[in-house]
Structure formats: C-alpha cells, structure tokens
PDB file of C-alpha atoms in Angstrom:
ATOM      1  CA  MET A   1     164.987 229.202 163.418  1.00  0.00           C
ATOM      2  CA  ASN A   2     165.613 231.182 166.578  1.00  0.00           C
ATOM      3  CA  ILE A   3     163.940 228.875 169.054  1.00  0.00           C
ATOM      4  CA  ALA A   4     164.381 230.683 172.353  1.00  0.00           C
ATOM      5  CA  MET A   5     161.819 233.329 173.197  1.00  0.00           C
ATOM      6  CA  THR A   6     162.668 235.345 176.267  1.00  0.00           C
ATOM      7  CA  GLY A   7     161.532 238.289 178.301  1.00  0.00           C
ATOM      8  CA  LEU A   8     158.454 240.395 177.928  1.00  0.00           C
ATOM      9  CA  GLU A   9     158.425 239.937 174.169  1.00  0.00           C
ATOM     10  CA  ALA A  10     157.887 236.212 174.757  1.00  0.00           C
ATOM     11  CA  VAL A  11     154.982 237.013 177.081  1.00  0.00           C
ATOM     12  CA  ARG A  12     153.400 239.223 174.422  1.00  0.00           C
ATOM     13  CA  GLU A  13     153.887 236.612 171.689  1.00  0.00           C
ATOM     14  CA  ILE A  14     152.410 233.839 173.823  1.00  0.00           C
ATOM     15  CA  ARG A  15     149.438 235.963 174.870  1.00  0.00           C
ATOM     16  CA  SER A  16     148.787 236.787 171.212  1.00  0.00           C
ATOM     17  CA  GLY A  17     149.000 233.136 170.254  1.00  0.00           C
ATOM     18  CA  LEU A  18     152.038 231.884 168.414  1.00  0.00           C
ATOM     19  CA  PRO A  19     151.687 231.477 164.657  1.00  0.00           C
ATOM     20  CA  VAL A  20     151.113 227.845 163.670  1.00  0.00           C
ATOM     21  CA  GLU A  21     154.065 228.335 161.320  1.00  0.00           C
ATOM     22  CA  ARG A  22     156.366 228.158 164.390  1.00  0.00           C
ATOM     23  CA  VAL A  23     155.245 224.569 164.947  1.00  0.00           C
ATOM     24  CA  ASP A  24     155.721 223.741 161.275  1.00  0.00           C
ATOM     25  CA  GLU A  25     159.221 225.283 161.335  1.00  0.00           C
ATOM     26  CA  ALA A  26     160.200 223.263 164.402  1.00  0.00           C
ATOM     27  CA  ILE A  27     159.127 220.057 162.675  1.00  0.00           C
ATOM     28  CA  ARG A  28     160.713 221.029 159.348  1.00  0.00           C
ATOM     29  CA  ASP A  29     163.990 221.990 161.082  1.00  0.00           C
ATOM     30  CA  GLY A  30     164.113 218.651 162.903  1.00  0.00           C
ATOM     31  CA  LEU A  31     163.721 220.083 166.402  1.00  0.00           C
ATOM     32  CA  LEU A  32     160.655 217.947 167.013  1.00  0.00           C
ATOM     33  CA  THR A  33     158.680 215.279 165.258  1.00  0.00           C
ATOM     34  CA  ALA A  34     154.984 215.651 164.531  1.00  0.00           C
ATOM     35  CA  VAL A  35     154.353 212.853 167.040  1.00  0.00           C
ATOM     36  CA  GLU A  36     156.275 214.726 169.758  1.00  0.00           C
ATOM     37  CA  VAL A  37     154.323 217.923 169.086  1.00  0.00           C
ATOM     38  CA  ASP A  38     151.095 215.899 169.262  1.00  0.00           C
ATOM     39  CA  GLN A  39     152.032 214.255 172.563  1.00  0.00           C
ATOM     40  CA  ILE A  40     153.594 217.243 174.311  1.00  0.00           C
ATOM     41  CA  ALA A  41     152.213 220.531 173.038  1.00  0.00           C
ATOM     42  CA  VAL A  42     149.314 220.462 170.565  1.00  0.00           C
ATOM     43  CA  PRO A  43     147.234 217.397 169.646  1.00  0.00           C
ATOM     44  CA  ARG A  44     147.242 216.608 165.927  1.00  0.00           C
ATOM     45  CA  LYS A  45     143.535 217.313 165.358  1.00  0.00           C
ATOM     46  CA  THR A  46     143.734 220.556 167.306  1.00  0.00           C
ATOM     47  CA  LEU A  47     146.763 221.611 165.283  1.00  0.00           C
ATOM     48  CA  ALA A  48     144.863 220.939 162.053  1.00  0.00           C
ATOM     49  CA  HIS A  49     142.043 223.178 163.313  1.00  0.00           C
ATOM     50  CA  ARG A  50     144.518 225.837 164.430  1.00  0.00           C
ATOM     51  CA  ARG A  51     146.095 225.847 160.962  1.00  0.00           C
ATOM     52  CA  GLN A  52     142.790 227.222 159.651  1.00  0.00           C
ATOM     53  CA  ILE A  53     142.875 229.969 162.300  1.00  0.00           C
ATOM     54  CA  GLY A  54     146.600 230.610 161.867  1.00  0.00           C
ATOM     55  CA  ARG A  55     147.490 230.881 165.554  1.00  0.00           C
ATOM     56  CA  LEU A  56     147.733 228.658 168.583  1.00  0.00           C
ATOM     57  CA  SER A  57     145.666 229.395 171.683  1.00  0.00           C
ATOM     58  CA  VAL A  58     147.386 231.023 174.655  1.00  0.00           C
ATOM     59  CA  GLU A  59     147.619 227.671 176.467  1.00  0.00           C
ATOM     60  CA  GLN A  60     148.978 225.873 173.415  1.00  0.00           C
ATOM     61  CA  SER A  61     151.435 228.701 172.792  1.00  0.00           C
ATOM     62  CA  ASP A  62     152.627 228.489 176.384  1.00  0.00           C
ATOM     63  CA  ARG A  63     153.212 224.717 176.169  1.00  0.00           C
ATOM     64  CA  PHE A  64     154.963 225.038 172.814  1.00  0.00           C
ATOM     65  CA  ALA A  65     157.152 227.934 174.015  1.00  0.00           C
ATOM     66  CA  ARG A  66     158.100 225.911 177.115  1.00  0.00           C
ATOM     67  CA  LEU A  67     159.092 223.032 174.856  1.00  0.00           C
ATOM     68  CA  LEU A  68     161.245 225.296 172.677  1.00  0.00           C
ATOM     69  CA  ARG A  69     162.822 226.879 175.764  1.00  0.00           C
ATOM     70  CA  MET A  70     163.846 223.480 177.125  1.00  0.00           C
ATOM     71  CA  ILE A  71     165.298 222.467 173.752  1.00  0.00           C
ATOM     72  CA  ALA A  72     167.299 225.721 173.629  1.00  0.00           C
ATOM     73  CA  THR A  73     168.511 225.201 177.199  1.00  0.00           C
ATOM     74  CA  ALA A  74     169.605 221.642 176.413  1.00  0.00           C
ATOM     75  CA  GLU A  75     171.453 222.905 173.329  1.00  0.00           C
ATOM     76  CA  ASP A  76     173.262 225.474 175.480  1.00  0.00           C
ATOM     77  CA  VAL A  77     174.224 222.844 178.060  1.00  0.00           C
ATOM     78  CA  PHE A  78     175.323 220.143 175.613  1.00  0.00           C
ATOM     79  CA  GLY A  79     176.790 222.406 172.947  1.00  0.00           C
ATOM     80  CA  THR A  80     175.065 220.993 169.873  1.00  0.00           C
ATOM     81  CA  ARG A  81     171.533 220.367 168.677  1.00  0.00           C
ATOM     82  CA  GLN A  82     172.359 216.701 168.065  1.00  0.00           C
ATOM     83  CA  LYS A  83     173.671 216.080 171.594  1.00  0.00           C
ATOM     84  CA  ALA A  84     170.723 217.957 173.091  1.00  0.00           C
ATOM     85  CA  ALA A  85     168.267 215.917 171.016  1.00  0.00           C
ATOM     86  CA  GLN A  86     169.880 212.666 172.129  1.00  0.00           C
ATOM     87  CA  TRP A  87     169.761 213.684 175.783  1.00  0.00           C
ATOM     88  CA  LEU A  88     166.155 214.885 175.601  1.00  0.00           C
ATOM     89  CA  ARG A  89     164.999 211.583 174.093  1.00  0.00           C
ATOM     90  CA  ARG A  90     167.065 209.185 176.231  1.00  0.00           C
ATOM     91  CA  PRO A  91     165.370 207.725 179.332  1.00  0.00           C
ATOM     92  CA  THR A  92     167.286 208.445 182.525  1.00  0.00           C
ATOM     93  CA  THR A  93     167.108 206.953 185.992  1.00  0.00           C
ATOM     94  CA  VAL A  94     167.196 210.439 187.521  1.00  0.00           C
ATOM     95  CA  LEU A  95     163.763 211.038 185.989  1.00  0.00           C
ATOM     96  CA  ASP A  96     162.352 207.631 186.996  1.00  0.00           C
ATOM     97  CA  GLY A  97     163.295 206.045 183.691  1.00  0.00           C
ATOM     98  CA  GLN A  98     161.575 208.673 181.574  1.00  0.00           C
ATOM     99  CA  ALA A  99     163.142 210.696 178.793  1.00  0.00           C
ATOM    100  CA  PRO A 100     163.284 214.422 179.624  1.00  0.00           C
ATOM    101  CA  LEU A 101     161.118 215.197 176.588  1.00  0.00           C
ATOM    102  CA  GLN A 102     158.319 213.049 178.041  1.00  0.00           C
ATOM    103  CA  LEU A 103     158.063 215.359 181.053  1.00  0.00           C
ATOM    104  CA  LEU A 104     157.684 218.588 179.113  1.00  0.00           C
ATOM    105  CA  ASP A 105     153.916 218.310 178.779  1.00  0.00           C
ATOM    106  CA  THR A 106     153.528 219.787 182.272  1.00  0.00           C
ATOM    107  CA  ASP A 107     155.058 222.774 184.005  1.00  0.00           C
ATOM    108  CA  ALA A 108     156.141 220.603 186.940  1.00  0.00           C
ATOM    109  CA  GLY A 109     157.898 218.196 184.586  1.00  0.00           C
ATOM    110  CA  ALA A 110     159.589 221.047 182.751  1.00  0.00           C
ATOM    111  CA  ARG A 111     160.875 222.377 186.067  1.00  0.00           C
ATOM    112  CA  GLU A 112     162.372 218.961 186.853  1.00  0.00           C
ATOM    113  CA  VAL A 113     164.094 218.868 183.471  1.00  0.00           C
ATOM    114  CA  GLU A 114     165.311 222.448 183.865  1.00  0.00           C
ATOM    115  CA  SER A 115     166.678 221.667 187.330  1.00  0.00           C
ATOM    116  CA  LEU A 116     168.526 218.664 185.947  1.00  0.00           C
ATOM    117  CA  LEU A 117     169.983 220.741 183.105  1.00  0.00           C
ATOM    118  CA  ILE A 118     171.182 223.358 185.599  1.00  0.00           C
ATOM    119  CA  ARG A 119     172.873 220.668 187.691  1.00  0.00           C
ATOM    120  CA  ILE A 120     174.540 219.220 184.597  1.00  0.00           C
ATOM    121  CA  SER A 121     175.718 222.664 183.458  1.00  0.00           C
ATOM    122  CA  HIS A 122     177.306 223.234 186.878  1.00  0.00           C
ATOM    123  CA  GLY A 123     178.985 219.841 186.849  1.00  0.00           C
ATOM    124  CA  ILE A 124     176.841 218.454 189.650  1.00  0.00           C
ATOM    125  CA  ALA A 125     176.284 214.722 189.297  1.00  0.00           C
ATOM    126  CA  ALA A 126     172.749 214.113 188.149  1.00  0.00           C
TER     127      ALA A 126
END
C-alpha cells in the first residue's frame, strides 16, 4: 500500500472522499489497528455507515490522510515501518507524556509531531 498522498492529487482525492477500502487496507497491512482508526480518524459506527456509501467524508478523508502522512514521514525518518510504529506508539516526555499517535486527531497535534520528526531527522535533540 502506497500510504503517502502528496500534492494536488492528494487534494483532489481528499475532496472526493477517500474510498473506505483505504482504511481497510491500512488495518489489513498493519499500519493501524481498528481501535486507532476509531480514536484518531473515523469512529467505528461512522466507518460502518461509510462502508455502505463507499467513501469517507471530506473531513474524515482529511484526518485519515493526515494520519497516513505522519506514518509515512515517521517511516522515512526511522527507516523501517517497525521502528516508525514503535516510535509513534511510545509515550514521550517531549509531547507531555503522550504517544505521537495520540496527537494525530487534531491538526495542531499533527504539526507538533511533524515538527518533532523534522528535528529528529536533522539530528536535533528532541
């Protein structure tokens, strides 16, 4: 699964509503658990309803795309999916004892995580 969506194509896909299959693929491929999707991007009951429609709403698509983008960025920084997954789920004092994944439900939280990943990638102590 190519998880990173970038550029204007990403904007078009998000505005059209991402296919629910993208969520199912992310869970099936082990990128996220169903609980994480429920807590961060699309509540379980809403996802069940969206399965009947086939697409996420624009807002849900945006949250889910942000989540995938942060996972892809962490994979780039840490070199492997496994290391990225461990980092995303491990609480850190830099984020007030929260795991980076816990902050990805908001844009402000995602920016904090992205800033931290940039600092790590440049070798700046976090």
